[in-house]
Short mmCIF file of C-alpha atoms in Angstrom, two decimals:
data_model
loop_
_atom_site.label_atom_id
_atom_site.label_comp_id
_atom_site.label_asym_id
_atom_site.label_seq_id
_atom_site.Cartn_x
_atom_site.Cartn_y
_atom_site.Cartn_z
CA MET A 13 29.80 1.12 52.96
CA THR A 14 29.94 -0.60 49.62
CA THR A 15 26.98 -2.39 48.53
CA SER A 16 27.34 -5.43 45.74
CA THR A 17 25.36 -5.67 42.62
CA GLU A 18 23.53 -9.07 43.97
CA ASP A 19 22.28 -7.06 46.74
CA ALA A 20 20.06 -3.75 44.43
CA PRO A 21 17.28 -4.32 43.53
CA ALA A 22 16.72 -6.06 40.11
CA ALA A 23 15.87 -3.69 37.68
CA ALA A 24 11.58 -3.69 36.22
CA PRO A 25 11.65 -5.02 32.84
CA THR A 26 10.68 -2.36 30.13
CA ILE A 27 7.35 -3.02 28.87
CA ARG A 28 7.58 -2.27 25.14
CA PRO A 29 3.92 -1.25 23.84
CA ALA A 30 2.35 -3.42 21.72
CA PRO A 31 2.69 -1.37 17.82
CA LYS A 32 -0.37 -0.14 16.37
CA VAL A 33 -1.13 -0.61 12.91
CA GLY A 34 -3.90 1.40 11.01
CA PHE A 35 -5.81 0.30 8.53
CA VAL A 36 -7.42 1.45 5.62
CA SER A 37 -10.20 -0.86 3.57
CA LEU A 38 -11.31 -0.30 0.00
CA GLY A 39 -12.81 -2.09 -2.90
CA CYS A 40 -15.49 -4.81 -3.25
CA PRO A 41 -16.17 -7.94 -0.32
CA LYS A 42 -13.47 -9.76 -1.34
CA ALA A 43 -10.83 -7.21 -0.93
CA LEU A 44 -12.85 -6.98 2.27
CA THR A 45 -12.54 -10.38 3.73
CA ASP A 46 -8.99 -9.95 2.92
CA SER A 47 -8.81 -6.97 5.13
CA GLU A 48 -10.23 -9.84 7.80
CA LEU A 49 -7.29 -12.28 7.00
CA ILE A 50 -4.50 -9.75 7.65
CA LEU A 51 -6.15 -8.49 10.61
CA THR A 52 -6.08 -11.38 11.91
CA ARG A 53 -2.97 -12.68 11.74
CA LEU A 54 -1.69 -8.27 13.16
CA HIS A 55 -3.82 -9.23 16.35
CA ALA A 56 -2.59 -12.71 16.37
CA GLU A 57 1.00 -11.62 16.22
CA GLY A 58 0.37 -8.55 19.27
CA TYR A 59 -0.05 -5.61 17.54
CA GLN A 60 -2.74 -3.46 17.89
CA THR A 61 -4.79 -1.01 15.66
CA SER A 62 -5.24 2.83 15.49
CA LYS A 63 -8.02 4.96 14.65
CA SER A 64 -6.13 7.21 13.53
CA TYR A 65 -3.48 7.27 10.98
CA GLN A 66 -1.35 9.89 13.84
CA GLY A 67 -2.10 6.97 16.26
CA ALA A 68 -0.31 5.08 14.51
CA ASP A 69 3.28 3.05 14.10
CA LEU A 70 2.29 2.81 10.28
CA VAL A 71 -0.44 2.00 7.74
CA ILE A 72 -1.75 -0.28 5.39
CA VAL A 73 -4.04 0.58 2.43
CA ASN A 74 -5.93 -2.01 1.48
CA THR A 75 -6.89 -1.10 -2.33
CA CYS A 76 -9.13 -1.61 -5.13
CA GLY A 77 -7.69 -0.97 -9.10
CA PHE A 78 -10.89 -2.28 -11.46
CA ILE A 79 -12.01 1.27 -12.49
CA ASP A 80 -10.87 4.77 -12.99
CA GLU A 81 -12.90 5.95 -9.74
CA ALA A 82 -11.68 3.39 -7.83
CA VAL A 83 -7.84 3.53 -8.92
CA GLN A 84 -8.10 7.55 -8.66
CA GLU A 85 -9.78 6.32 -4.67
CA SER A 86 -7.03 4.49 -3.72
CA LEU A 87 -4.30 6.89 -4.86
CA ASP A 88 -6.49 9.64 -2.99
CA ALA A 89 -6.42 7.74 0.41
CA ILE A 90 -2.66 6.50 0.29
CA GLY A 91 -1.60 10.08 -0.13
CA GLU A 92 -3.59 11.09 2.57
CA ALA A 93 -1.80 8.31 4.71
CA LEU A 94 1.80 9.78 3.72
CA ALA A 95 1.11 13.14 4.80
CA ALA A 96 -0.87 11.83 7.85
CA ASN A 97 1.56 9.03 9.38
CA GLY A 98 4.35 8.49 6.32
CA ARG A 99 4.84 5.29 6.95
CA VAL A 100 2.63 2.96 4.81
CA LEU A 101 2.46 -0.19 3.23
CA VAL A 102 0.16 -1.11 0.34
CA THR A 103 -1.46 -4.44 -0.73
CA GLY A 104 -4.87 -5.04 -3.04
CA CYS A 105 -5.49 -4.71 -6.55
CA LEU A 106 -3.90 -1.72 -7.01
CA GLY A 107 -1.10 -3.10 -6.27
CA ALA A 108 -0.71 -5.21 -9.67
CA ARG A 109 -1.32 -2.76 -11.60
CA GLN A 110 1.36 -1.50 -13.56
CA GLY A 111 1.69 2.15 -15.24
CA GLU A 112 2.26 3.89 -18.86
CA ASP A 113 6.11 2.95 -18.88
CA GLY A 114 5.67 -1.22 -16.90
CA THR A 115 6.23 0.27 -14.21
CA ASN A 116 4.55 -0.12 -10.43
CA LEU A 117 1.87 2.00 -10.95
CA VAL A 118 1.68 2.67 -6.99
CA ARG A 119 5.44 2.92 -6.84
CA GLN A 120 4.82 5.92 -9.74
CA MET A 121 2.72 8.15 -7.91
CA HIS A 122 4.01 7.24 -4.58
CA PRO A 123 7.48 7.07 -4.57
CA SER A 124 8.06 6.63 -0.62
CA VAL A 125 5.38 3.84 0.45
CA LEU A 126 7.44 0.96 2.37
CA ALA A 127 6.37 -2.06 0.07
CA VAL A 128 3.88 -2.68 -2.76
CA THR A 129 1.82 -5.75 -2.33
CA GLY A 130 -0.71 -7.55 -5.29
CA PRO A 131 -4.48 -9.24 -4.16
CA HIS A 132 -4.81 -12.06 -1.40
CA ALA A 133 -1.42 -11.57 0.48
CA THR A 134 -1.40 -12.22 3.41
CA ASP A 135 1.92 -13.41 4.49
CA GLU A 136 3.65 -10.70 1.93
CA VAL A 137 2.11 -8.16 3.73
CA MET A 138 3.34 -9.39 6.98
CA GLN A 139 6.68 -9.61 5.80
CA ALA A 140 6.96 -6.65 5.15
CA VAL A 141 5.23 -5.49 8.38
CA HIS A 142 7.79 -7.52 10.16
CA GLN A 143 10.22 -5.52 8.11
CA HIS A 144 9.19 -2.43 9.11
CA LEU A 145 7.30 -2.89 12.31
CA PRO A 146 8.69 -5.47 14.72
CA PRO A 147 5.72 -7.55 16.37
CA PRO A 148 6.27 -6.63 20.52
CA PRO A 149 7.92 -9.83 22.26
CA HIS A 150 5.77 -13.05 22.87
CA ASP A 151 5.71 -14.57 26.50
CA PRO A 152 4.86 -18.13 26.04
CA PHE A 153 3.43 -18.14 29.71
CA LEU A 154 2.15 -14.52 30.24
CA ASP A 155 0.28 -14.27 26.76
CA LEU A 156 -0.48 -16.90 25.16
CA LEU A 157 -3.65 -15.39 23.02
CA PRO A 158 -3.82 -11.75 22.71
CA ALA A 159 -6.50 -9.94 24.49
CA ARG A 160 -9.92 -10.41 21.71
CA PRO A 161 -11.07 -7.20 20.22
CA SER A 162 -15.29 -7.46 20.13
CA GLN A 163 -15.09 -7.65 15.94
CA VAL A 164 -12.99 -11.47 16.75
CA ILE A 165 -14.84 -14.35 16.13
CA GLU A 166 -13.25 -16.90 17.69
CA GLY A 167 -11.89 -20.13 15.66
CA VAL A 168 -12.26 -17.74 12.58
CA GLY A 169 -10.62 -14.41 13.02
CA VAL A 170 -11.38 -10.60 12.86
CA LYS A 171 -14.50 -9.37 11.26
CA LEU A 172 -14.94 -6.16 9.28
CA THR A 173 -18.93 -5.97 9.42
CA PRO A 174 -21.18 -5.38 11.82
CA ARG A 175 -22.27 -8.87 14.40
CA HIS A 176 -25.31 -10.18 12.96
CA TYR A 177 -23.65 -10.21 9.45
CA ALA A 178 -20.24 -11.40 7.69
CA TYR A 179 -18.74 -12.86 4.43
CA LEU A 180 -17.77 -15.41 3.26
CA LYS A 181 -15.34 -16.60 0.47
CA ILE A 182 -15.42 -19.52 -1.34
CA SER A 183 -12.70 -19.33 -3.92
CA GLU A 184 -10.12 -16.31 -5.19
CA GLY A 185 -9.48 -15.55 -8.66
CA CYS A 186 -11.37 -16.50 -12.04
CA ASN A 187 -10.61 -18.47 -15.40
CA HIS A 188 -12.88 -16.17 -17.26
CA ARG A 189 -11.25 -13.96 -20.04
CA CYS A 190 -13.39 -11.08 -20.22
CA THR A 191 -11.99 -8.28 -22.28
CA PHE A 192 -13.43 -5.28 -20.01
CA CYS A 193 -11.33 -7.16 -16.69
CA ILE A 194 -8.54 -7.30 -15.59
CA ILE A 195 -9.21 -9.07 -12.59
CA PRO A 196 -7.81 -12.91 -13.64
CA SER A 197 -4.08 -10.49 -14.16
CA LEU A 198 -4.43 -9.26 -10.57
CA ARG A 199 -5.52 -11.76 -8.44
CA GLY A 200 -5.10 -14.91 -10.98
CA ASP A 201 -6.88 -18.19 -12.21
CA LEU A 202 -9.49 -20.17 -10.19
CA VAL A 203 -8.63 -21.47 -6.60
CA SER A 204 -11.64 -23.03 -4.86
CA ARG A 205 -10.61 -23.26 -0.73
CA PRO A 206 -11.85 -26.80 0.41
CA VAL A 207 -15.19 -28.05 1.34
CA GLY A 208 -14.67 -28.61 4.68
CA GLU A 209 -12.61 -25.64 5.06
CA VAL A 210 -15.76 -23.47 3.74
CA LEU A 211 -18.61 -25.20 6.04
CA THR A 212 -15.85 -25.51 9.65
CA GLU A 213 -15.52 -21.32 9.44
CA ALA A 214 -19.74 -20.78 8.68
CA ARG A 215 -20.73 -23.24 11.28
CA LYS A 216 -18.37 -21.09 13.66
CA LEU A 217 -19.47 -17.63 12.12
CA PHE A 218 -23.10 -19.27 12.66
CA GLU A 219 -22.53 -20.12 16.18
CA ALA A 220 -21.18 -16.31 17.31
CA GLY A 221 -24.81 -15.19 16.36
CA VAL A 222 -24.11 -14.52 12.96
CA LYS A 223 -26.93 -14.10 11.26
CA GLU A 224 -26.97 -13.57 7.33
CA LEU A 225 -23.93 -15.13 5.96
CA LEU A 226 -23.01 -13.96 2.31
CA VAL A 227 -21.32 -16.28 -0.25
CA VAL A 228 -18.47 -14.49 -2.25
CA SER A 229 -16.35 -14.81 -4.76
CA GLN A 230 -15.54 -13.91 -8.48
CA ASP A 231 -17.20 -16.38 -9.57
CA THR A 232 -19.38 -18.48 -7.26
CA SER A 233 -21.24 -20.65 -10.13
CA ALA A 234 -17.54 -21.94 -10.81
CA TYR A 235 -16.92 -23.83 -7.29
CA GLY A 236 -14.57 -26.23 -7.26
CA VAL A 237 -14.11 -26.03 -11.34
CA ASP A 238 -10.74 -26.24 -10.55
CA VAL A 239 -10.83 -29.09 -8.89
CA GLN A 240 -12.76 -30.80 -10.82
CA TYR A 241 -15.74 -31.15 -8.37
CA ARG A 242 -13.57 -33.42 -5.87
CA THR A 243 -15.08 -34.91 -2.80
CA GLY A 244 -14.06 -33.60 0.09
CA PHE A 245 -14.55 -34.50 3.73
CA TRP A 246 -16.85 -32.60 6.30
CA ASP A 247 -17.70 -33.69 10.29
CA GLY A 248 -16.84 -37.32 8.73
CA ARG A 249 -18.91 -37.68 6.04
CA PRO A 250 -18.11 -36.66 2.19
CA ILE A 251 -19.31 -33.70 0.23
CA LYS A 252 -18.75 -32.80 -2.91
CA SER A 253 -16.62 -29.73 -4.00
CA LYS A 254 -19.58 -28.06 -6.11
CA LEU A 255 -21.92 -25.39 -5.82
CA PHE A 256 -24.73 -27.00 -4.94
CA ASP A 257 -23.54 -29.97 -2.27
CA LEU A 258 -21.84 -26.43 -0.82
CA VAL A 259 -25.22 -24.50 -0.99
CA ARG A 260 -27.57 -27.01 0.24
CA ALA A 261 -24.22 -28.05 3.37
CA LEU A 262 -24.61 -23.79 3.89
CA GLY A 263 -28.74 -24.29 3.91
CA GLU A 264 -28.48 -26.92 6.44
CA LEU A 265 -26.03 -25.27 8.62
CA ALA A 266 -28.18 -22.01 9.25
CA ARG A 267 -31.48 -23.71 9.36
CA PRO A 268 -31.00 -24.69 13.50
CA HIS A 269 -30.18 -20.41 13.88
CA GLY A 270 -32.78 -19.09 12.00
CA ALA A 271 -29.90 -17.55 9.76
CA TRP A 272 -29.89 -16.32 6.04
CA VAL A 273 -27.37 -17.46 3.61
CA ARG A 274 -27.49 -15.37 0.39
CA LEU A 275 -25.95 -15.65 -3.01
CA HIS A 276 -23.28 -13.29 -5.10
CA TYR A 277 -21.89 -13.22 -8.09
CA VAL A 278 -23.29 -15.94 -9.57
CA TYR A 279 -22.93 -16.53 -13.47
CA PRO A 280 -25.86 -18.25 -15.28
CA TYR A 281 -24.99 -21.18 -15.61
CA PRO A 282 -27.00 -24.03 -16.35
CA HIS A 283 -26.37 -26.05 -13.84
CA VAL A 284 -28.03 -22.90 -11.78
CA ASP A 285 -30.89 -24.53 -12.04
CA GLU A 286 -30.20 -26.85 -9.00
CA ILE A 287 -30.60 -23.92 -6.49
CA LEU A 288 -33.66 -22.39 -7.05
CA PRO A 289 -35.27 -25.34 -5.56
CA LEU A 290 -33.07 -25.16 -2.47
CA MET A 291 -34.39 -21.47 -2.66
CA ALA A 292 -38.00 -22.37 -2.86
CA GLU A 293 -38.18 -24.15 -0.02
CA GLY A 294 -36.25 -21.89 2.32
CA LEU A 295 -32.89 -23.42 2.59
CA VAL A 296 -31.46 -20.42 1.31
CA LEU A 297 -32.80 -16.43 0.56
CA PRO A 298 -34.10 -16.61 -2.96
CA TYR A 299 -31.83 -13.90 -4.46
CA LEU A 300 -29.18 -14.37 -6.79
CA ASP A 301 -26.74 -11.58 -7.80
CA VAL A 302 -25.78 -12.39 -10.89
CA PRO A 303 -23.50 -10.08 -13.09
CA LEU A 304 -25.15 -10.37 -16.92
CA GLN A 305 -23.28 -7.26 -17.88
CA HIS A 306 -25.43 -6.82 -21.52
CA SER A 307 -28.19 -8.89 -23.37
CA HIS A 308 -27.30 -8.91 -27.06
CA PRO A 309 -25.26 -11.73 -28.34
CA ASP A 310 -22.71 -9.47 -30.72
CA VAL A 311 -21.87 -7.69 -26.53
CA LEU A 312 -21.24 -10.34 -25.47
CA LYS A 313 -19.47 -12.61 -27.82
CA ARG A 314 -17.33 -9.13 -28.42
CA MET A 315 -16.87 -8.67 -24.09
CA LYS A 316 -16.00 -12.88 -24.36
CA ARG A 317 -19.38 -13.39 -21.50
CA PRO A 318 -19.60 -16.92 -20.73
CA ALA A 319 -22.42 -18.88 -20.17
CA SER A 320 -24.69 -18.48 -23.30
CA GLY A 321 -25.45 -15.04 -22.84
CA GLU A 322 -27.92 -15.22 -25.72
CA ARG A 323 -30.61 -16.71 -23.66
CA ASN A 324 -30.28 -15.35 -19.88
CA LEU A 325 -34.22 -14.06 -20.67
CA GLU A 326 -35.44 -17.80 -21.48
CA ARG A 327 -33.15 -18.77 -18.35
CA ILE A 328 -34.15 -16.16 -15.46
CA GLN A 329 -37.85 -17.19 -17.06
CA ARG A 330 -36.83 -20.04 -15.78
CA TRP A 331 -36.14 -19.62 -12.45
CA ARG A 332 -39.08 -17.51 -12.02
CA GLU A 333 -41.20 -20.40 -12.78
CA LEU A 334 -39.07 -22.02 -9.95
CA CYS A 335 -39.02 -19.62 -7.69
CA PRO A 336 -41.32 -17.72 -8.06
CA GLU A 337 -40.23 -15.32 -4.87
CA LEU A 338 -36.79 -14.99 -6.77
CA VAL A 339 -35.69 -11.74 -6.52
CA LEU A 340 -32.20 -10.43 -8.97
CA ARG A 341 -29.63 -8.33 -8.71
CA SER A 342 -27.40 -7.38 -11.98
CA THR A 343 -24.64 -4.91 -13.14
CA PHE A 344 -24.48 -3.76 -16.94
CA ILE A 345 -22.08 -1.98 -18.65
CA ALA A 346 -23.76 0.42 -21.50
CA GLY A 347 -21.70 2.26 -24.19
CA PHE A 348 -18.97 -0.80 -24.47
CA PRO A 349 -17.17 -0.28 -27.52
CA GLY A 350 -19.34 -1.10 -30.28
CA GLU A 351 -22.18 -0.98 -29.20
CA SER A 352 -24.51 0.57 -31.69
CA GLU A 353 -28.24 1.96 -31.07
CA ALA A 354 -30.08 -1.13 -31.69
CA GLU A 355 -27.91 -3.42 -29.72
CA PHE A 356 -28.43 -0.74 -26.38
CA GLU A 357 -32.53 -0.58 -27.24
CA HIS A 358 -31.99 -4.61 -26.66
CA LEU A 359 -30.32 -4.37 -23.73
CA LEU A 360 -33.68 -2.04 -22.36
CA ASP A 361 -35.92 -4.36 -23.38
CA PHE A 362 -34.06 -7.62 -22.02
CA VAL A 363 -34.48 -5.09 -18.43
CA ALA A 364 -38.22 -4.94 -18.62
CA GLN A 365 -38.80 -8.51 -20.02
CA ALA A 366 -36.68 -9.97 -17.29
CA GLN A 367 -37.53 -7.50 -14.48
CA ILE A 368 -34.67 -7.41 -12.71
CA ASP A 369 -34.96 -5.60 -9.31
CA ARG A 370 -32.06 -4.38 -8.44
CA ALA A 371 -30.12 -3.36 -11.26
CA GLY A 372 -26.97 -1.07 -11.18
CA CYS A 373 -24.97 0.10 -14.78
CA PHE A 374 -21.25 1.38 -15.63
CA ALA A 375 -20.33 3.53 -18.72
CA TYR A 376 -17.93 1.45 -19.63
CA SER A 377 -14.37 3.08 -19.28
CA PRO A 378 -11.21 1.45 -20.59
CA VAL A 379 -8.65 0.05 -18.31
CA GLN A 380 -5.27 -0.46 -18.73
CA GLY A 381 -4.08 -3.84 -19.53
CA ALA A 382 -7.79 -5.21 -20.68
CA ALA A 383 -8.49 -6.01 -23.98
CA ALA A 384 -11.17 -4.30 -24.97
CA ASN A 385 -8.78 -1.51 -25.76
CA ALA A 386 -7.97 -3.00 -28.90
CA LEU A 387 -11.89 -3.04 -30.10
CA SER A 388 -12.64 -0.98 -32.79
CA GLY A 389 -15.75 1.41 -32.27
CA ALA A 390 -14.99 2.87 -29.08
CA LEU A 391 -18.31 5.27 -28.19
CA PRO A 392 -18.00 9.00 -27.41
CA ASP A 393 -17.85 9.91 -23.53
CA ALA A 394 -20.52 11.89 -23.22
CA LEU A 395 -23.09 9.18 -25.55
CA ARG A 396 -21.82 6.38 -23.02
CA HIS A 397 -22.62 8.12 -19.80
CA GLU A 398 -25.89 9.41 -21.84
CA ARG A 399 -26.59 5.44 -22.13
CA ARG A 400 -26.21 4.81 -18.83
CA ALA A 401 -28.61 7.53 -17.56
CA ARG A 402 -31.00 6.29 -20.24
CA PHE A 403 -30.12 3.11 -18.13
CA MET A 404 -30.60 3.56 -15.49
CA ALA A 405 -34.01 5.33 -15.51
CA ALA A 406 -35.86 2.39 -17.85
CA ALA A 407 -34.14 -0.20 -14.77
CA GLU A 408 -35.81 2.28 -11.79
CA GLY A 409 -38.96 2.26 -13.45
CA VAL A 410 -38.78 -1.46 -12.68
CA ALA A 411 -37.27 -1.60 -9.66
CA VAL A 412 -39.76 0.80 -8.32
CA ALA A 413 -43.40 -1.14 -9.94
CA ARG A 414 -41.83 -4.37 -7.82
CA LEU A 415 -41.51 -3.20 -5.42
CA GLN A 416 -44.84 -0.87 -4.70
CA ARG A 417 -46.07 -4.69 -5.02
CA ARG A 418 -44.90 -5.46 -1.37
CA VAL A 419 -47.48 -2.70 -0.11
CA GLY A 420 -49.20 -4.74 2.03
CA ALA A 421 -47.25 -7.71 2.55
CA THR A 422 -45.82 -9.10 5.81
CA MET A 423 -41.82 -9.53 5.69
CA GLN A 424 -39.38 -10.65 7.90
CA VAL A 425 -37.07 -8.11 8.30
CA LEU A 426 -32.84 -8.35 9.43
CA VAL A 427 -32.45 -5.42 11.81
CA ASP A 428 -29.43 -2.95 11.12
CA GLN A 429 -29.98 -0.08 13.39
CA ALA A 430 -32.83 0.25 15.89
CA TYR A 431 -32.87 3.63 17.92
CA SER A 432 -34.33 3.09 21.55
CA LEU A 433 -34.83 -0.55 21.07
CA GLY A 434 -37.10 0.45 18.24
CA LYS A 435 -39.32 2.98 20.10
CA LYS A 436 -38.28 5.61 17.65
CA GLY A 437 -38.20 3.41 15.17
CA GLY A 438 -35.10 1.18 13.00
CA VAL A 439 -33.43 0.58 9.44
CA GLY A 440 -33.78 -3.35 8.55
CA ARG A 441 -33.65 -5.56 5.27
CA SER A 442 -35.58 -7.99 3.68
CA TYR A 443 -34.73 -10.98 1.57
CA ALA A 444 -34.51 -9.00 -1.14
CA ASP A 445 -31.76 -6.54 0.31
CA ALA A 446 -28.24 -7.27 0.41
CA PRO A 447 -26.06 -4.68 2.73
CA GLU A 448 -24.78 -1.43 0.79
CA ILE A 449 -25.59 -2.34 -2.74
CA ASP A 450 -29.09 -2.72 -2.22
CA GLY A 451 -32.37 -0.32 -0.93
CA GLN A 452 -33.68 -0.88 3.03
CA VAL A 453 -36.54 -1.69 5.28
CA ARG A 454 -37.43 1.97 7.43
CA LEU A 455 -38.80 0.23 10.85
CA LEU A 456 -41.47 2.56 12.09
CA PRO A 457 -41.44 3.08 15.86
CA THR A 458 -42.83 -0.17 18.07
CA GLN A 459 -46.89 -0.07 18.99
CA LYS A 460 -46.75 -1.53 21.92
CA ALA A 461 -44.70 -0.72 24.87
CA SER A 462 -43.89 -3.94 25.67
CA GLN A 463 -42.47 -4.23 22.14
CA SER A 464 -39.27 -3.70 21.22
CA TYR A 465 -35.99 -4.94 19.11
CA ARG A 466 -32.33 -4.87 18.06
CA VAL A 467 -29.82 -5.12 16.03
CA GLY A 468 -29.18 -8.89 14.53
CA GLU A 469 -32.65 -9.70 15.27
CA PHE A 470 -35.44 -10.68 13.32
CA VAL A 471 -38.47 -8.94 13.06
CA ARG A 472 -41.59 -9.35 11.57
CA ALA A 473 -43.13 -6.06 9.73
CA ARG A 474 -46.21 -4.96 7.81
CA ILE A 475 -45.25 -3.54 5.28
CA VAL A 476 -47.31 0.10 4.70
CA ALA A 477 -45.58 2.14 1.60
CA ALA A 478 -42.68 2.26 -1.17
CA GLU A 479 -40.25 5.11 -1.51
CA GLY A 480 -37.85 5.08 -3.79
CA HIS A 481 -35.77 2.03 -3.50
CA ASP A 482 -37.12 1.21 0.25
CA LEU A 483 -39.58 0.24 1.61
CA VAL A 484 -41.84 1.52 5.35
CA GLY A 485 -42.66 -1.43 7.59
CA LEU A 486 -44.46 -1.21 10.40
CA PRO A 487 -43.23 -4.06 13.21
CA LEU A 488 -45.74 -6.62 14.43
#
């Protein structure tokens, strides 16, 4: 007896496992938000992420390419991924850099990479992924929405930070042409995000439980310049694409959730003065991350720094009058071409007079493609590093003294780590501490059996000691 094909049991459909992508994210918070956008697109198309190179069908490395150390770290990460997996896509700032012969630096150093894109290039990255690792088949009846991993926030996408804080990028690129910097050649001129889009993302983040929103960009103070501060609409009301209006709206969004808004990369333009009353009234954190780079007018001129830098001390003093609780973080460059001993001493005096709470410093190093390379008066490498060490010693003295003044105060602390619900202590941050770059508050074990705290919660703590760049707090 023969059996017709019509009587044969139907073969079970072959289900291809979802392709897996490994991901390495290097560099600054702006690069981190680029990584989040790429991972969000991958997730939406059904790709899975792999925690190891070996378990991935392909690896994406999002690179940094600003200073020599970052370039080397990125090249090493690419080499590691190639050795462990072999199928690597490269994106980010290093992907836009050229070698000395004018060819792409990444392809010059690692010719076997599958594709290279510059920063903020989500579409290009996804095209390369599709070419080398096609997306899984999509059945609109069975998988309208991919399964949501825990780090996905609905309406926003993948977040790589802990759930209680998030970065919010408000613009891309920069209009300045500082002689030591190549960011505009990597990321382009300023492009501000629509104000309604920014505020919608912020609201979704707060609704998802984010307790600290960190506003980032290449130049936060310049938000809206490229669109002539045009009026946008959000929630049915007009709102200007301008820093003051945006910050006020973010503060108003944060207030019902008891959340923080922290501002980074704020150039000291005169209109920043308008933000200080918002800080004084508690609408946003009295914290400014201001990349000053130097203090001496002649050095600032050689750097082509914007914002009337020679009046920075006067401006900072005015800010502290408007908001006495203000905490300032800044970065500086020691040993810039032509920097005299007198100009460097001016910088040391400035840090002491301005009472910079958190200061970082780079010893100047030439960056390929930067205009500063053509300046005369290059300093010996040893002298540049010696000046950096002297700067950091002076800055640390200021920082430690300012921290000592916190002892005895009661501060609100956002919990980043809680051991046994605080029974064995924990780690958090005050308004003066941005994650990963500033100090911490080491929380002592709770004193009462009924007392506890969790990651992402606020606790009140009495500061009982200062240890280096950190504080020690007793939960109340």
